[in-house]
Short mmCIF file of C-alpha atoms in Angstrom, two decimals:
data_model
loop_
_atom_site.label_atom_id
_atom_site.label_comp_id
_atom_site.label_asym_id
_atom_site.label_seq_id
_atom_site.Cartn_x
_atom_site.Cartn_y
_atom_site.Cartn_z
CA UNK A 141 104.55 95.17 -20.11
CA UNK A 142 106.05 91.85 -20.75
CA UNK A 143 109.21 91.85 -19.36
CA UNK A 144 109.62 87.70 -19.45
CA UNK A 145 111.10 87.55 -22.82
CA UNK A 146 115.21 89.11 -22.24
CA UNK A 147 115.93 88.15 -18.42
CA UNK A 148 113.52 90.90 -16.78
CA UNK A 149 114.47 93.67 -19.61
CA UNK A 150 112.57 95.15 -22.32
CA UNK A 151 114.23 97.22 -25.14
CA UNK A 152 113.80 100.71 -25.67
CA UNK A 153 114.29 102.56 -28.70
CA UNK A 154 115.39 106.07 -28.14
CA UNK A 155 113.75 108.74 -30.51
CA UNK A 156 114.24 112.15 -31.08
CA UNK A 157 110.88 113.70 -30.48
CA UNK A 158 111.40 116.45 -32.82
CA UNK A 159 114.32 115.15 -35.79
CA UNK A 160 112.66 111.86 -35.63
CA UNK A 161 116.15 110.55 -35.07
CA UNK A 162 116.82 107.16 -33.65
CA UNK A 163 119.71 108.00 -31.20
CA UNK A 164 119.99 104.95 -29.37
CA UNK A 165 118.50 101.69 -28.05
CA UNK A 166 118.99 101.10 -24.22
CA UNK A 167 117.67 98.68 -22.01
CA UNK A 168 115.05 98.72 -19.04
CA UNK A 169 114.13 96.60 -15.93
CA UNK A 170 110.30 97.21 -14.27
CA UNK A 171 112.41 99.72 -12.06
CA UNK A 172 114.08 101.63 -15.16
CA UNK A 173 110.57 101.55 -16.37
CA UNK A 174 108.94 102.79 -13.21
CA UNK A 175 112.26 105.49 -13.08
CA UNK A 176 111.35 106.31 -16.48
CA UNK A 177 107.52 107.31 -15.91
CA UNK A 178 107.68 108.88 -12.39
CA UNK A 179 110.98 111.07 -13.28
CA UNK A 180 110.50 112.38 -16.72
CA UNK A 181 113.95 111.15 -17.56
CA UNK A 182 114.90 108.04 -19.74
CA UNK A 183 116.90 105.33 -16.95
CA UNK A 184 118.39 102.58 -18.31
CA UNK A 185 119.14 99.09 -16.68
CA UNK A 186 122.64 98.98 -17.58
CA UNK A 187 123.71 95.56 -18.32
CA UNK A 188 127.79 95.85 -18.31
CA UNK A 189 127.43 97.40 -14.43
CA UNK A 190 124.04 95.66 -13.38
CA UNK A 191 122.24 99.01 -11.94
CA UNK A 192 119.79 101.76 -12.72
CA UNK A 193 121.70 104.30 -15.16
CA UNK A 194 120.01 107.67 -15.42
CA UNK A 195 121.10 108.47 -19.14
CA UNK A 196 123.50 111.67 -18.50
CA UNK A 197 124.03 111.01 -15.20
CA UNK A 198 127.79 112.06 -15.71
CA UNK A 199 127.19 113.99 -19.38
CA UNK A 200 124.86 116.13 -18.45
CA UNK A 201 123.48 114.79 -21.40
CA UNK A 202 120.19 113.12 -20.31
CA UNK A 203 116.85 112.26 -22.12
CA UNK A 204 113.38 114.43 -21.44
CA UNK A 205 110.49 111.60 -22.17
CA UNK A 206 107.84 113.77 -24.46
CA UNK A 207 105.88 110.33 -25.30
CA UNK A 208 106.34 107.13 -24.25
CA UNK A 209 104.76 103.89 -26.38
CA UNK A 210 104.50 99.99 -26.49
CA UNK A 211 104.29 97.54 -28.65
CA UNK A 212 102.11 95.12 -29.99
CA UNK A 213 102.93 91.83 -27.53
CA UNK A 214 104.90 94.83 -25.00
CA UNK A 215 108.20 94.09 -24.82
CA UNK A 216 109.44 96.79 -26.30
CA UNK A 217 108.84 100.41 -25.81
CA UNK A 218 108.95 103.75 -28.18
CA UNK A 219 110.56 106.63 -26.16
CA UNK A 220 109.91 110.01 -27.98
CA UNK A 221 112.91 112.57 -26.37
CA UNK A 222 113.78 115.77 -26.15
CA UNK A 223 118.09 115.24 -26.44
CA UNK A 224 119.31 117.94 -23.64
CA UNK A 225 123.66 118.18 -25.15
CA UNK A 226 124.97 117.56 -29.03
CA UNK A 227 124.61 114.11 -28.45
CA UNK A 228 123.52 110.80 -27.29
CA UNK A 229 126.71 108.31 -28.07
CA UNK A 230 129.12 108.32 -25.48
CA UNK A 231 131.59 107.96 -29.08
CA UNK A 232 130.99 111.41 -29.91
CA UNK A 233 128.26 111.03 -31.85
CA UNK A 234 124.57 112.70 -32.22
CA UNK A 235 122.80 109.18 -32.58
CA UNK A 236 124.93 105.76 -31.47
CA UNK A 237 123.59 104.87 -35.07
CA UNK A 238 126.41 105.91 -36.71
CA UNK A 239 128.08 103.66 -38.83
CA UNK A 240 127.03 101.49 -41.89
CA UNK A 241 128.38 98.80 -44.09
CA UNK A 242 130.82 99.55 -46.29
CA UNK A 243 133.16 96.04 -48.09
CA UNK A 244 132.38 93.89 -45.83
CA UNK A 245 133.51 96.35 -42.83
CA UNK A 246 131.48 99.48 -40.36
CA UNK A 247 132.27 102.62 -41.21
CA UNK A 248 130.99 105.80 -39.19
CA UNK A 249 129.35 108.25 -41.83
CA UNK A 250 128.00 110.41 -39.35
CA UNK A 251 129.91 113.33 -38.50
CA UNK A 252 131.22 113.71 -34.58
CA UNK A 253 129.00 116.88 -32.68
CA UNK A 254 131.14 116.70 -29.48
CA UNK A 255 134.79 115.63 -28.51
CA UNK A 256 134.23 112.67 -26.08
CA UNK A 257 137.15 113.09 -23.98
CA UNK A 258 135.89 116.52 -22.75
CA UNK A 259 132.84 115.06 -21.66
CA UNK A 260 133.68 112.19 -20.22
CA UNK A 261 137.36 112.58 -19.95
CA UNK A 262 138.55 109.88 -21.85
CA UNK A 263 137.40 107.65 -18.33
CA UNK A 264 134.57 105.31 -19.87
CA UNK B 229 128.15 92.67 -34.90
CA UNK B 230 128.12 91.46 -31.36
CA UNK B 231 125.39 88.45 -30.94
CA UNK B 232 126.89 87.54 -26.97
CA UNK B 233 124.85 90.20 -25.17
CA UNK B 234 120.84 88.74 -25.83
CA UNK B 235 121.80 84.55 -26.16
CA UNK B 236 122.54 84.99 -29.77
CA UNK B 237 120.29 87.91 -30.79
CA UNK B 238 120.54 91.71 -31.41
CA UNK B 239 117.48 94.06 -31.16
CA UNK B 240 116.40 95.45 -34.78
CA UNK B 241 114.99 98.47 -34.86
CA UNK B 242 112.57 98.87 -37.82
CA UNK B 243 112.43 102.25 -39.31
CA UNK B 244 110.31 103.67 -42.09
CA UNK B 245 113.34 105.68 -44.56
CA UNK B 246 110.55 107.94 -45.48
CA UNK B 247 108.20 109.11 -42.76
CA UNK B 248 110.60 108.60 -40.10
CA UNK B 249 108.25 106.37 -38.15
CA UNK B 250 109.28 103.72 -36.00
CA UNK B 251 107.82 100.64 -37.08
CA UNK B 252 108.46 97.63 -34.94
CA UNK B 253 111.51 96.41 -33.08
CA UNK B 254 112.09 92.78 -34.45
CA UNK B 255 115.25 90.23 -33.36
CA UNK B 256 117.90 88.97 -35.94
CA UNK B 257 120.55 86.19 -34.93
CA UNK B 258 123.62 85.84 -37.48
CA UNK B 259 121.30 84.10 -39.52
CA UNK B 260 119.06 86.84 -39.49
CA UNK B 261 121.16 89.21 -40.19
CA UNK B 262 123.37 87.81 -42.96
CA UNK B 263 119.78 86.69 -44.78
CA UNK B 264 118.37 90.08 -44.34
CA UNK B 265 121.86 91.34 -46.30
CA UNK B 266 121.73 88.95 -48.73
CA UNK B 267 118.26 89.59 -49.58
CA UNK B 268 117.51 92.80 -48.88
CA UNK B 269 114.61 92.09 -47.10
CA UNK B 270 113.61 92.08 -43.37
CA UNK B 271 113.99 88.76 -42.05
CA UNK B 272 114.33 88.30 -38.04
CA UNK B 273 114.74 85.37 -35.93
CA UNK B 274 110.93 84.33 -34.24
CA UNK B 275 111.71 84.53 -30.46
CA UNK B 276 108.36 82.52 -30.25
CA UNK B 277 108.70 79.85 -33.04
CA UNK B 278 112.42 80.10 -32.64
CA UNK B 279 112.88 80.07 -36.21
CA UNK B 280 113.58 82.46 -39.62
CA UNK B 281 111.01 84.80 -40.17
CA UNK B 282 110.84 86.90 -43.61
CA UNK B 283 108.66 89.61 -42.87
CA UNK B 284 105.80 89.73 -44.56
CA UNK B 285 106.40 86.12 -45.71
CA UNK B 286 102.51 85.34 -45.31
CA UNK B 287 101.11 88.65 -45.12
CA UNK B 288 102.73 89.95 -48.44
CA UNK B 289 103.94 93.40 -46.45
CA UNK B 290 107.77 92.77 -46.75
CA UNK B 291 110.27 95.41 -45.43
CA UNK B 292 112.35 96.75 -48.23
CA UNK B 293 115.82 97.60 -46.76
CA UNK B 294 116.90 101.02 -47.42
CA UNK B 295 119.81 101.51 -45.06
CA UNK B 296 121.73 99.48 -42.08
CA UNK B 297 122.68 101.25 -40.04
CA UNK B 298 124.59 99.30 -35.97
CA UNK B 299 126.34 101.61 -32.96
CA UNK B 300 128.37 102.24 -30.55
CA UNK B 301 128.73 98.64 -29.04
CA UNK B 302 127.20 96.71 -32.28
CA UNK B 303 124.56 94.68 -30.23
CA UNK B 304 121.62 96.90 -32.09
CA UNK B 305 120.74 97.51 -35.65
CA UNK B 306 118.71 100.70 -37.45
CA UNK B 307 116.95 99.54 -40.38
CA UNK B 308 115.09 102.19 -42.75
CA UNK B 309 112.61 100.44 -45.12
CA UNK B 310 110.61 100.99 -47.67
CA UNK B 311 107.16 98.97 -45.82
CA UNK B 312 104.82 97.66 -48.48
CA UNK B 313 101.69 97.43 -47.43
CA UNK B 314 99.96 99.26 -45.11
CA UNK B 315 101.03 98.34 -42.09
CA UNK B 316 103.81 95.80 -39.74
CA UNK B 317 101.75 95.48 -36.98
CA UNK B 318 99.68 91.90 -36.97
CA UNK B 319 96.95 94.14 -34.96
CA UNK B 320 96.21 96.02 -38.21
CA UNK B 321 98.76 99.11 -37.45
CA UNK B 322 101.03 101.25 -39.62
CA UNK B 323 103.13 100.69 -36.75
CA UNK B 324 103.62 98.38 -33.47
CA UNK B 325 103.77 101.35 -31.05
CA UNK B 326 100.48 102.30 -31.30
CA UNK B 327 99.53 102.05 -27.50
CA UNK B 328 100.42 105.20 -24.80
CA UNK B 329 99.46 105.38 -21.01
CA UNK B 330 96.95 106.91 -19.86
CA UNK B 331 95.65 106.30 -16.55
CA UNK B 332 98.12 103.41 -15.43
CA UNK B 333 96.03 101.62 -19.24
CA UNK B 334 97.85 101.10 -22.01
CA UNK B 335 95.78 102.68 -24.60
CA UNK B 336 95.54 102.80 -28.64
CA UNK B 337 95.92 106.06 -29.81
CA UNK B 338 96.54 105.29 -33.22
CA UNK B 339 94.16 104.34 -36.14
CA UNK B 340 93.82 100.37 -38.02
CA UNK B 341 95.46 100.88 -41.10
CA UNK B 342 94.57 97.57 -42.36
CA UNK B 343 91.97 94.84 -41.05
CA UNK B 344 94.25 92.20 -39.74
CA UNK B 345 91.38 89.08 -40.01
CA UNK B 346 91.75 89.85 -43.78
CA UNK B 347 95.51 89.65 -44.16
CA UNK B 348 96.01 87.20 -41.91
CA UNK B 349 92.32 85.07 -41.69
CA UNK B 350 92.26 85.03 -37.73
CA UNK B 351 94.53 82.22 -37.44
CA UNK B 352 97.62 84.19 -35.58
#
């Protein structure tokens, strides 16, 4: 993998292996990538917290890796997963991509699949 | 959109609207994003050439935008497209994500859908 283009990171697209829904985009450094391969659970590098982030660590909504692929210039990953739990988005949606533009605003077009306060206790 | 996290760029996941195949990941700056909305053709910022890049400009394989969505923290886009032409990858594949790990190497697991030399003349 070429981690040089994004300051040590590559973009990782997370796609539901069954429904083919794109769930989220995360970023992995070399360590997160190795951890993902080794454990079989998608692990990212949190840019805000500046540390490894096992997705689902607190919520239990882990992402079980079914397959992994890289692109032509090896600076992005496509990770197909089996998503444990009702959604990957900490705002309560199945996919983080729940908003579309409408009259110059981003508007939620999906339905929430769980109550984020019940899962994260409003502390995120 | 929040262009601040990746030095003025956001990651844009390109997904085939019909097959739901993830075709590529590109990056957009504000100008490329506006151009994409305005023209209806996916337009990126080329990090290597440091300029706007209308995908399909030379090959004719343009990406017609069918829908666009952003994620919870507005630093990534999911762009569903109708892909004109046999593939988006300049290496001759439908999707740029044609390689998977096998015995510690990245191995092509997809079939080529066109001859890149015939399209790009070997000049890329």
